[in-house]
Short mmCIF file of C-alpha atoms in Angstrom, two decimals:
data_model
loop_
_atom_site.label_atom_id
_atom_site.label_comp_id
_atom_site.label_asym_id
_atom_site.label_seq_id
_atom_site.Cartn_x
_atom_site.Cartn_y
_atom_site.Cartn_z
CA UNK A 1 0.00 0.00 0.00
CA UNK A 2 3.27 2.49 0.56
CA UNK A 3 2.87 3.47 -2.77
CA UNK A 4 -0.65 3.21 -3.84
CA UNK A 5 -2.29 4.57 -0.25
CA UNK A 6 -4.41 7.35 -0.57
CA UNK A 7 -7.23 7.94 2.98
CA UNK A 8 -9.57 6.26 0.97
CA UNK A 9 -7.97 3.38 0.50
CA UNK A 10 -7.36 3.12 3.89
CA UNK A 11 -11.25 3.61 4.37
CA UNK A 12 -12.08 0.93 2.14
CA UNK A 13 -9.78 -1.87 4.49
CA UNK A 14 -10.95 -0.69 7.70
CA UNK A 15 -14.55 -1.38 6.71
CA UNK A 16 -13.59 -4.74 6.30
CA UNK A 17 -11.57 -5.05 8.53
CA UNK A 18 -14.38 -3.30 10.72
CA UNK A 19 -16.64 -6.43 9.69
CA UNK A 20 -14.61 -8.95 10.75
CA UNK A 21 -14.12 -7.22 14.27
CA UNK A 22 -18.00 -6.50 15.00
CA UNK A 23 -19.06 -9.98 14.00
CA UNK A 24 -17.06 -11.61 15.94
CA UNK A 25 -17.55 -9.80 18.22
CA UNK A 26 -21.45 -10.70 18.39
CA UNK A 27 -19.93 -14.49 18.04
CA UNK A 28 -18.46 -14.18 20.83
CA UNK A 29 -21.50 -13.42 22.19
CA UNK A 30 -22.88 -16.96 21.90
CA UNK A 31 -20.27 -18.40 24.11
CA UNK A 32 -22.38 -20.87 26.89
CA UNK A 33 -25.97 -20.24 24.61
CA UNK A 34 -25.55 -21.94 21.45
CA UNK A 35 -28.01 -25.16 21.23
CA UNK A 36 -25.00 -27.79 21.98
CA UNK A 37 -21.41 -27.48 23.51
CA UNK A 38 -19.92 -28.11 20.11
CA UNK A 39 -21.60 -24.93 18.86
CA UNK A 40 -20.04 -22.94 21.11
CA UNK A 41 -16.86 -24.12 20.10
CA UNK A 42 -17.41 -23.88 16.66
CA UNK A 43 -18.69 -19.94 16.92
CA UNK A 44 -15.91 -18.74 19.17
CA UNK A 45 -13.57 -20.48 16.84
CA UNK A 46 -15.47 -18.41 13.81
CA UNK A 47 -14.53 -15.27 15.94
CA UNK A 48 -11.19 -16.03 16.21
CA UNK A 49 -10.47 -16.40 12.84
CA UNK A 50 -12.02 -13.16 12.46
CA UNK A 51 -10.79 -11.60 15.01
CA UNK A 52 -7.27 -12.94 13.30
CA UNK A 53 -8.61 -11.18 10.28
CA UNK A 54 -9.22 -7.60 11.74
CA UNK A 55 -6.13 -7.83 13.31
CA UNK A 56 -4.07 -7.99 10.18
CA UNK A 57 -6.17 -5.49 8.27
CA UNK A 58 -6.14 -3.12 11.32
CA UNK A 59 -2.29 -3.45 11.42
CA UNK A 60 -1.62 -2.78 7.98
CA UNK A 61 -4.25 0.27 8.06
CA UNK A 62 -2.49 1.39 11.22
CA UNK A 63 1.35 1.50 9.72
CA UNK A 64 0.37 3.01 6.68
CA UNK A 65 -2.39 5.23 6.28
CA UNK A 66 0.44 8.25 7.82
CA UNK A 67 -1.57 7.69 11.28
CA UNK A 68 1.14 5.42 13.17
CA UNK A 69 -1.89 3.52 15.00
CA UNK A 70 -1.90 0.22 16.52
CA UNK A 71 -4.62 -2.38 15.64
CA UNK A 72 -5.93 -1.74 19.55
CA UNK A 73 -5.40 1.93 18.59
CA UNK A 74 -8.32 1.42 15.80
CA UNK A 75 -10.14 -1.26 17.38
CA UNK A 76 -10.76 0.52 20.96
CA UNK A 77 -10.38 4.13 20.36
CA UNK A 78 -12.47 5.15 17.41
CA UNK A 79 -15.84 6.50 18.08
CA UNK A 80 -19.27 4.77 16.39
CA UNK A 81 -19.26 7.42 13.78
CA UNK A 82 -15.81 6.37 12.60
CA UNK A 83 -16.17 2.50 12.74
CA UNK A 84 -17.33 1.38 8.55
CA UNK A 85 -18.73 -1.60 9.13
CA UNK A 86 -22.35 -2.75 7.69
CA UNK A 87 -25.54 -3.14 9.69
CA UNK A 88 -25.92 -6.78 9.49
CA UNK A 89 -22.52 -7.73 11.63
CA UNK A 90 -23.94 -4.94 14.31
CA UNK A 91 -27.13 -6.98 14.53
CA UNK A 92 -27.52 -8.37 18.38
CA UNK A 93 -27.69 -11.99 18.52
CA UNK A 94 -31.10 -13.36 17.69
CA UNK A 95 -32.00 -17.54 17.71
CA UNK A 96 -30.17 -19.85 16.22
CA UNK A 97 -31.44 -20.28 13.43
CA UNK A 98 -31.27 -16.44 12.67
CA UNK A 99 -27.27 -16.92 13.26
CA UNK A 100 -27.01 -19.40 10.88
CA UNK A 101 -28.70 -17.22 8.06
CA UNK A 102 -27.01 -14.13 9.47
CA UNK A 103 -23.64 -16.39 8.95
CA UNK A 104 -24.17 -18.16 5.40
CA UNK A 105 -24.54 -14.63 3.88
CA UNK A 106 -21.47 -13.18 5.62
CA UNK A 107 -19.11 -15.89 4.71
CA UNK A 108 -20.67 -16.38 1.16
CA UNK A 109 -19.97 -12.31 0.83
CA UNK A 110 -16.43 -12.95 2.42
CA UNK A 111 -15.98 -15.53 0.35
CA UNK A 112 -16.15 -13.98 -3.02
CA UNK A 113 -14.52 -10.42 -1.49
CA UNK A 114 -11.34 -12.69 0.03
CA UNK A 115 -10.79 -14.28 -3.43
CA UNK A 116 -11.05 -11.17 -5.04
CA UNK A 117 -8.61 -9.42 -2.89
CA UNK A 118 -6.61 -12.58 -3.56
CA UNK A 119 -5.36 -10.76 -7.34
CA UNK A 120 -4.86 -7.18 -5.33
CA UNK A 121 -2.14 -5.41 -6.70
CA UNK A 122 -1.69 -4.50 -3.20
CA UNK A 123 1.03 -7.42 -1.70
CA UNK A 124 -0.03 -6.92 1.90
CA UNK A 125 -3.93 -7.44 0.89
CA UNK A 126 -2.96 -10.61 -1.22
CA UNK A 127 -1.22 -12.16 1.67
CA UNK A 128 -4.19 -11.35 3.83
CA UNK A 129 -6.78 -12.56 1.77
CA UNK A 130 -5.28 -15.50 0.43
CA UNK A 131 -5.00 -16.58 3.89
CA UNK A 132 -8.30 -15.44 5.29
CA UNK A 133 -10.14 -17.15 1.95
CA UNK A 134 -9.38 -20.93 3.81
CA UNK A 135 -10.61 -19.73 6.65
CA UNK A 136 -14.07 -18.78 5.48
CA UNK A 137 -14.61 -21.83 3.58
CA UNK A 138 -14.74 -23.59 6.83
CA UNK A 139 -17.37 -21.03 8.30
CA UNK A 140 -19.11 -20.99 4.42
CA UNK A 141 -19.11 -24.95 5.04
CA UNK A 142 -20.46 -24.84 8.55
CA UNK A 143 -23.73 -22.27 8.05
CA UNK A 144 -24.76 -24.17 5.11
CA UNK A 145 -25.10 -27.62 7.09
CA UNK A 146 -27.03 -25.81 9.76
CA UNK A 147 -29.04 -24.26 6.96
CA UNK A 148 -29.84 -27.24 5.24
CA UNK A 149 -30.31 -29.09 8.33
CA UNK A 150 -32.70 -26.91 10.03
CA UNK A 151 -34.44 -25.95 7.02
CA UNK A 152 -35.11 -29.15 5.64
CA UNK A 153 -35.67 -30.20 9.42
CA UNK A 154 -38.85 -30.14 11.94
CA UNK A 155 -42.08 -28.10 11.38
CA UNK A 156 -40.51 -25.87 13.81
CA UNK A 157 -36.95 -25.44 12.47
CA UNK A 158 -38.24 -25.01 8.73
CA UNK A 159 -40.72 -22.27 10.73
CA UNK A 160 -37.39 -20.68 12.76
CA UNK A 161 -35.56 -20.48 9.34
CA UNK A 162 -38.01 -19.36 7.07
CA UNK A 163 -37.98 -16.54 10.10
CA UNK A 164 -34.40 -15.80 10.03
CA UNK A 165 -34.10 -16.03 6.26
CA UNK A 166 -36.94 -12.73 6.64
CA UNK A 167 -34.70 -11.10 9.22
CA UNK A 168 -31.84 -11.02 7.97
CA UNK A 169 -32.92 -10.12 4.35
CA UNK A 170 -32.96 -6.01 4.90
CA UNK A 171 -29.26 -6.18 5.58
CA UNK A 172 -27.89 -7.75 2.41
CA UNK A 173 -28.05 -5.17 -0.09
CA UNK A 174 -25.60 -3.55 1.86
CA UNK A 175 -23.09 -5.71 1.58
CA UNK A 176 -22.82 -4.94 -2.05
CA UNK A 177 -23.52 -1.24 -2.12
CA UNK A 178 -20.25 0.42 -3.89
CA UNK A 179 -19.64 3.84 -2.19
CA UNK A 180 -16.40 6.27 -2.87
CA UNK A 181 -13.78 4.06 -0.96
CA UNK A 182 -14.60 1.11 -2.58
CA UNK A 183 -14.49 2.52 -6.21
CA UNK A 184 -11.65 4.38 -5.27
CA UNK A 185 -10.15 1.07 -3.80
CA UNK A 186 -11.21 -0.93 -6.99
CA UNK A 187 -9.71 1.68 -9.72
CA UNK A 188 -6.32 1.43 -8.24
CA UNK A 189 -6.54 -1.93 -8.23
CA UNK A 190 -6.03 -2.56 -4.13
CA UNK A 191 -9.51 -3.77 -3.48
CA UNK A 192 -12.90 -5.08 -5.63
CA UNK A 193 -16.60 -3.45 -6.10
CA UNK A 194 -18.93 -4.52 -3.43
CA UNK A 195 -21.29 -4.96 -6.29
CA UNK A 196 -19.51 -7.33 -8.33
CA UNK A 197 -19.93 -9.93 -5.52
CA UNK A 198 -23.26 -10.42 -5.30
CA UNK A 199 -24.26 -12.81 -8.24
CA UNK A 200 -21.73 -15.16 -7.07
CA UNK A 201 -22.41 -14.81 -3.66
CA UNK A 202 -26.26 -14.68 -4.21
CA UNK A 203 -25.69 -18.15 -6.05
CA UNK A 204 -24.13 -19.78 -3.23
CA UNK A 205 -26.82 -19.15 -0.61
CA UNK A 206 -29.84 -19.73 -3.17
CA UNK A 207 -28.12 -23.01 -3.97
CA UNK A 208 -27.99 -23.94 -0.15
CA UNK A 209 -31.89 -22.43 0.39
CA UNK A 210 -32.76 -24.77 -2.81
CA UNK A 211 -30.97 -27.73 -0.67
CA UNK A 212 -32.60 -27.33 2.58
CA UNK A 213 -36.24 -26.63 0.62
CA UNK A 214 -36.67 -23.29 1.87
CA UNK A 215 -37.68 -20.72 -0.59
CA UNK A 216 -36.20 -17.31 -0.91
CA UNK A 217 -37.31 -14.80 1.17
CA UNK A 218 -39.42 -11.55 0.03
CA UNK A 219 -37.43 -8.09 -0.95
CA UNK A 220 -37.92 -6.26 1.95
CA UNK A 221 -39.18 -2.85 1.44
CA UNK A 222 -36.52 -1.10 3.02
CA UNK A 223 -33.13 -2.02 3.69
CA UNK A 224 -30.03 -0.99 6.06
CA UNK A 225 -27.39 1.49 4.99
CA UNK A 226 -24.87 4.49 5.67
CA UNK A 227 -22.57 1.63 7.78
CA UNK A 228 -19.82 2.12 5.32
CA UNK A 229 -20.15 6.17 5.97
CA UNK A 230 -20.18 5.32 9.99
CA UNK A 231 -24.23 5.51 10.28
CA UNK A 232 -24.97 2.62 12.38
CA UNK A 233 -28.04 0.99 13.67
CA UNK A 234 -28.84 1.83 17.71
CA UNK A 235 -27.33 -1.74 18.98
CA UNK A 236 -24.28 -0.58 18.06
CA UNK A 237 -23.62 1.81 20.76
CA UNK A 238 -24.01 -0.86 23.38
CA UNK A 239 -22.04 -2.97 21.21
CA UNK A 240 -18.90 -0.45 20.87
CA UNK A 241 -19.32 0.77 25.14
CA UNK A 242 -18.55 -2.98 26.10
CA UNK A 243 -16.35 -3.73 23.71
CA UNK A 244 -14.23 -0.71 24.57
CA UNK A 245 -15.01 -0.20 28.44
CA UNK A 246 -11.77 -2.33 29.36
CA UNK A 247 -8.89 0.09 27.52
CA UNK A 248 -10.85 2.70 28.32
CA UNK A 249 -10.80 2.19 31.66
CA UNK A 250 -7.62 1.29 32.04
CA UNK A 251 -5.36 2.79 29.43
CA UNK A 252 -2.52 1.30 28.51
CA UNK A 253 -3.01 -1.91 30.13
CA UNK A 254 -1.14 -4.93 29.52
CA UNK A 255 -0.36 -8.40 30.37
CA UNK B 1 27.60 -22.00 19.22
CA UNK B 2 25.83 -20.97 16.15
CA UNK B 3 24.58 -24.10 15.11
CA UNK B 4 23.51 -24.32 18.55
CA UNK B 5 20.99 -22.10 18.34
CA UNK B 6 19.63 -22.94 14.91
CA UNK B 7 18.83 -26.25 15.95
CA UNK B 8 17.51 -24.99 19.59
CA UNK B 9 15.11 -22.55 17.43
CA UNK B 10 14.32 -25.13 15.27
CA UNK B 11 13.01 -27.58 18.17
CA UNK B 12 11.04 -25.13 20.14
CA UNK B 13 7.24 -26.74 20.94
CA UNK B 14 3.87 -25.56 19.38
CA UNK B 15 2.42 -23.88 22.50
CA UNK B 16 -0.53 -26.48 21.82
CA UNK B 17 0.38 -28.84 20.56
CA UNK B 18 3.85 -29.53 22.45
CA UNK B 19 4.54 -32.98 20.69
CA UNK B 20 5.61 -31.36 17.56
CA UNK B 21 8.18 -28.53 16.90
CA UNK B 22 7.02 -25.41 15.31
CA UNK B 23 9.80 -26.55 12.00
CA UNK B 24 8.10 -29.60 12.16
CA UNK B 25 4.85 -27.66 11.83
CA UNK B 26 5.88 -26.01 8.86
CA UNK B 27 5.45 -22.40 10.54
CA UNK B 28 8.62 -21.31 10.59
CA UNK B 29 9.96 -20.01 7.21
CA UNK B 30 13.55 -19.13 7.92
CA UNK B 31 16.14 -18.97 10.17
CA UNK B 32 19.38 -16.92 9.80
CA UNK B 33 22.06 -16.28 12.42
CA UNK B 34 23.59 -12.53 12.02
CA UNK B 35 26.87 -12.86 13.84
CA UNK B 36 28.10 -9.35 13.57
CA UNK B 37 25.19 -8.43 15.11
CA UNK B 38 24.67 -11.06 18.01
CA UNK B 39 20.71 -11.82 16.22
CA UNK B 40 19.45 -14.14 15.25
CA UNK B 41 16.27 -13.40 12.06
CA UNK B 42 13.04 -15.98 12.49
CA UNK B 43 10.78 -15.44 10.23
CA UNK B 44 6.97 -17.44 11.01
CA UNK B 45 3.70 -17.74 9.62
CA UNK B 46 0.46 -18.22 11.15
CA UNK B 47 -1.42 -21.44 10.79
CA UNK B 48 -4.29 -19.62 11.21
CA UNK B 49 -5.29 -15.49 11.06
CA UNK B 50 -6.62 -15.71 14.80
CA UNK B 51 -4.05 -18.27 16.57
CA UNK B 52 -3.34 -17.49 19.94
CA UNK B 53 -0.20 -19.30 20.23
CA UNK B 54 1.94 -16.93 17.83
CA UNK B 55 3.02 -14.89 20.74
CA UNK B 56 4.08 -17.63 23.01
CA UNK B 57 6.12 -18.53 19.68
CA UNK B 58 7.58 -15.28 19.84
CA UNK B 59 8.30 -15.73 23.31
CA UNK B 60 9.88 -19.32 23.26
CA UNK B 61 11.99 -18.14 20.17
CA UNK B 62 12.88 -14.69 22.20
CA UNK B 63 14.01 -16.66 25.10
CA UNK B 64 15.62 -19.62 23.44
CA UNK B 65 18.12 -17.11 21.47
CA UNK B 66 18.99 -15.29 24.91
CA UNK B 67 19.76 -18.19 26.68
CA UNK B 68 22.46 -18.48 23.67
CA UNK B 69 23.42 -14.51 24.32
CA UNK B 70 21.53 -13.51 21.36
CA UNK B 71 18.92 -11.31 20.25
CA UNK B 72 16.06 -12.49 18.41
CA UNK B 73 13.79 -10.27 15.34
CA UNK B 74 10.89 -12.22 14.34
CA UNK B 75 8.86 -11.32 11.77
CA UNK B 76 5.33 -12.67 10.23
CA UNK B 77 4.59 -13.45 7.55
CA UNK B 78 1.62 -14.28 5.57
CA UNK B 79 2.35 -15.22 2.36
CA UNK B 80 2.60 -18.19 1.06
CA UNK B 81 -0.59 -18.99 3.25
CA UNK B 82 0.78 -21.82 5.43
CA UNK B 83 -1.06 -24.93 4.28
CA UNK B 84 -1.43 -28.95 6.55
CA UNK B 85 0.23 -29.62 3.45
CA UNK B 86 3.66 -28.27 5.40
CA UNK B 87 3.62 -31.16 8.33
CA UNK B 88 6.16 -33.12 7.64
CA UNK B 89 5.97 -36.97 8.36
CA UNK B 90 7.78 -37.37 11.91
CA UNK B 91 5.32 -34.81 12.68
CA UNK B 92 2.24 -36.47 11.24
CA UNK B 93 3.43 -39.91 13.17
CA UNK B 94 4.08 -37.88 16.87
CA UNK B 95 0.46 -35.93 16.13
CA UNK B 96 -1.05 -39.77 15.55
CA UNK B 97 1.11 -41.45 18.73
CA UNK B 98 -0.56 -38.04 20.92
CA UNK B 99 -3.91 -38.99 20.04
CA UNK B 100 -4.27 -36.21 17.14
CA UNK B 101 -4.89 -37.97 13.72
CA UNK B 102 -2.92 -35.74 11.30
CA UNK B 103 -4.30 -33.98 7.81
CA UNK B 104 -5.04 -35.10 4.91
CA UNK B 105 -4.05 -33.29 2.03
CA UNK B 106 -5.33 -29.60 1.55
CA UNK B 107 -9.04 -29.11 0.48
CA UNK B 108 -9.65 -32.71 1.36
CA UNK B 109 -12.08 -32.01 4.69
CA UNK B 110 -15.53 -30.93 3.74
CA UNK B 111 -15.36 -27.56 2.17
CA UNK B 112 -15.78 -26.58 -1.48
CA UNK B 113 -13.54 -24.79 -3.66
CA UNK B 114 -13.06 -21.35 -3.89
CA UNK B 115 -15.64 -20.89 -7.11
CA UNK B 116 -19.47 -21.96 -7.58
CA UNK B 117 -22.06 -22.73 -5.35
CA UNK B 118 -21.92 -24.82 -2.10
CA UNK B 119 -23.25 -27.96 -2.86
CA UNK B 120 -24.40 -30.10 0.14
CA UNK B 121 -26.69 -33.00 0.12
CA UNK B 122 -28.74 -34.05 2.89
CA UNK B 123 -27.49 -37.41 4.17
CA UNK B 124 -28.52 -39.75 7.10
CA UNK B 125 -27.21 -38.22 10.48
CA UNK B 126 -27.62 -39.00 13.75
CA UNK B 127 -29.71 -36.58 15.99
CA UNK B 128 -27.07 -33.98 18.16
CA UNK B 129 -24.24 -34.72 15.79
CA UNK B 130 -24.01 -31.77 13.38
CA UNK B 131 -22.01 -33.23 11.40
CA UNK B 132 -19.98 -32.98 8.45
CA UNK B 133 -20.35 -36.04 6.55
CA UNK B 134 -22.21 -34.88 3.95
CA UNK B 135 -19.05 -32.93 2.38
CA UNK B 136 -16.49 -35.01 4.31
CA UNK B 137 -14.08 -36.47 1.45
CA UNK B 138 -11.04 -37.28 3.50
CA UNK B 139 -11.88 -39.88 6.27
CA UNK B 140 -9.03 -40.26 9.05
CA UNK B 141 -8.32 -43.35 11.09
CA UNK B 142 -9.33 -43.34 14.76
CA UNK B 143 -5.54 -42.48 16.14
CA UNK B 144 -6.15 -44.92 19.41
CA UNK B 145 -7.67 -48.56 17.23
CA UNK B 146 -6.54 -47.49 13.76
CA UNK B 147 -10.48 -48.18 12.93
CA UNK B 148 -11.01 -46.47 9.42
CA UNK B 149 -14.73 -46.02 10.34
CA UNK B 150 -14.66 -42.31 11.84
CA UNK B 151 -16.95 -39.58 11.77
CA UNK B 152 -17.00 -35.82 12.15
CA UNK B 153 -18.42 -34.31 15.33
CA UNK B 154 -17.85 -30.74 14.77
CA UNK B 155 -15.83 -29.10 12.24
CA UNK B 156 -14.32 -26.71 15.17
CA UNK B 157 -12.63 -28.17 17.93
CA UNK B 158 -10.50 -27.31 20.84
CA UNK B 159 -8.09 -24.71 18.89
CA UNK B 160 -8.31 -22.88 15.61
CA UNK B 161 -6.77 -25.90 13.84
CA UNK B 162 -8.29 -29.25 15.03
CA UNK B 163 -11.84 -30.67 14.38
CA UNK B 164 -13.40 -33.38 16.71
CA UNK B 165 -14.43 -36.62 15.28
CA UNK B 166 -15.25 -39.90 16.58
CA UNK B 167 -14.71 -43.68 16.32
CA UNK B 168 -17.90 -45.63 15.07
CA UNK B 169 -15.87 -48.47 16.64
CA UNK B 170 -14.04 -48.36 19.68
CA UNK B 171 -16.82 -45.18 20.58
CA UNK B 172 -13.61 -42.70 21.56
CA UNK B 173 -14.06 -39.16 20.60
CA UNK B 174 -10.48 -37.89 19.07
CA UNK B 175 -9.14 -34.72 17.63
CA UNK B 176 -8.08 -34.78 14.03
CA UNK B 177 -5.70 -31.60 12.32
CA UNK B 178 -8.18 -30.40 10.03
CA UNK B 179 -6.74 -29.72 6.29
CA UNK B 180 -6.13 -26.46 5.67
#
């Protein structure tokens, strides 16, 4: 990026980077509630990964976008307004099931955007991607099965999915929404257009609905945005007060 | 002296996974010994983006080279990704003697490839196991009977790296090293 960084390039990896950090951060959440030990397991191992994701993205952002910051630097001292993430990570938890559908769009999004970023002509975001495209296979792989399981499943799981499929439907558009950082971001080559995702990514979750008999949901009427320009939904206040309270109350801290 | 603390680098632990050395793992990419300047260069890739244990690597590779009067500059690095495919086979044998059954090759454990739509089919599968049969290619033996009759538990298991499967015959629940 030494070369090629411009602010807005910058802007473009920190709301990815931004993703990664507030979902799994609501992953985390599930710790001791999901349906079966093994869940729990399974989700806080999906944070970590992301988590592991942020972390390289903030990093990178952090040495050279001219502002010298630390990835704790960006993760626990920017305000809501400057955090670029999209609506549907800020979500709070809901059931299961609505995790599941929350989770099979995410990683079929990251899916396509990591093996995009996979030809940058930015080194730094190759390296990151290529690595970070494994990762979300598993996570891709894991939704799916619960998808397909619940779906094509009990009167009351089809019920619980057709539910979440509905829920989480107003967020997607979103995901693929090209603003200025991303087209400035795709024309130099660094990072890809939102919007050229979505057939592919569209594909792989109808082909999973298809599998587990569920039907696609309804265009909602409206639909979430202005995450990418740091106009968030009201959970994510609470989100971004606990998630910060421990630097914050203790600067500098370390162990 | 300085072969010393090649080797000593070389046969520091996984944090984890303590049976195998983090050479033997395949994270660590190279290893030079800067005389003139009493350092030593490591350079070390993450297995995964999140793992935990690359700081204790630091660590460990920080204190080996001081115990040898040295200082130690690690770097990380991501690229080449670090792949299973890395293990090599004393590795894969001390992973199956501790109980771990060992990767197969890359993109063999129940994912898809990086293009087209997910394609699962709904198979048989037993109540509370959510398992990954259904896209489950590579099948490992049960480390502990050597059965070849194993099945997936959960594709996430007790770190970033493993996946939990079970014996259909002798019943024992084991960890296997997914493929990555």
């Amino acid at each position: 990026m030494t070369d090629t960084t411009t602010a807005i390039q910058a802007a473009y990896l920190l709301g990815l980077g931004d993703d990664a950090l507030i979902y799994s951060h609501r992953l985390g959440s599930w710790l001791t509630w999901a349906p079966l030990l093994e869940e729990d397991m399974a989700l806080a191992n999906i944070s970590l990964d992301l988590i592991g994701q942020a972390r390289a993205i903030y990093t990178y952002v952090g040495a050279n976008d001219g502002t010298g910051r630390s990835e704790d630097d960006i993760a626990y001292w920017r305000d809501e307004r400057e955090f670029r993430n999209v609506h549907l990570v800020e979500q709070p938890r809901g059931d299961f099931g609505q995790e599941m559908a929350r989770m099979l769009w995410f990683s079929a999004y990251q899916r396509e955007l990591y093996a995009g970023l996979a030809g940058s002509r930015d080194a730094q975001v190759r390296a990151i991607a290529a690595k970070a495209v494994k990762e979300v296979r598993y996570h891709l792989d894991h939704a799916s099965q619960w998808v397909v399981r619940l779906g094509d499943g009990t009167p009351e799981s089809r019920d619980r999915m057709v539910a979440a499929f509905s829920w989480v439907a107003p967020y997607i558009a979103e995901l693929f929404e090209d603003d200025a950082a991303s087209v400035a971001a795709a024309e130099a080559g660094v990072g890809v257009l939102p919007s050229s995702l979505r057939a592919a990514a569209e594909a792989t979750v109808a082909a999973v609905l298809a599998e587990a008999t569920l039907e696609p949901p309804a265009v909602s009427r409206w639909h979430a945005r202005g995450g990418r320009d740091g106009v968030h939904s009201e959970p994510m206040g609470y989100l971004i007060a606990e998630m910060q309270h421990l630097p914050r109350s203790h600067p500098g801290a370390a162990w | 002296m300085a072969t010393d603390v090649l080797a000593a680098v070389r046969a520091i632990p996984d944090p984890e996974i303590p049976v195998i050395t983090i050479e033997g793992l395949g994270i660590l990419r190279s290893l030079t010994l800067d005389d003139a300047a009493g350092q030593v260069h490591v350079v070390i890739t993450p297995t995964y983006s999140g793992c935990p244990a690359m700081r204790a690597i630091e660590d460990s590779i920080a204190r080996v080279c001081r115990a040898h009067g040295l200082s130690a500059r690690v770097t990380t690095q991501l690229s080449p990704a670090w792949t299973t495919d890395w293990i090599d086979e004393d590795s894969r044998e001390a992973l199956r003697r501790f109980g771990i059954a060992p990767p197969g090759p890359a993109g063999s454990t129940g994912v898809t490839g990086s293009g087209g739509p997910v394609s699962v089919t709904l198979g048989t599968r037993p109540i509370g196991s959510p398992a990954a049969e259904v896209t489950d290619r590579h099948t490992p033996a049960c480390p502990r009977c050597g059965s070849e009759r194993t099945s997936v538990l959960s594709q996430f298991g007790s770190t970033a790296c493993k996946a939990l499967r079970r014996c259909d015959d002798c019943g024992d629940p084991f960890d296997e090293f997914k493929a990555l």
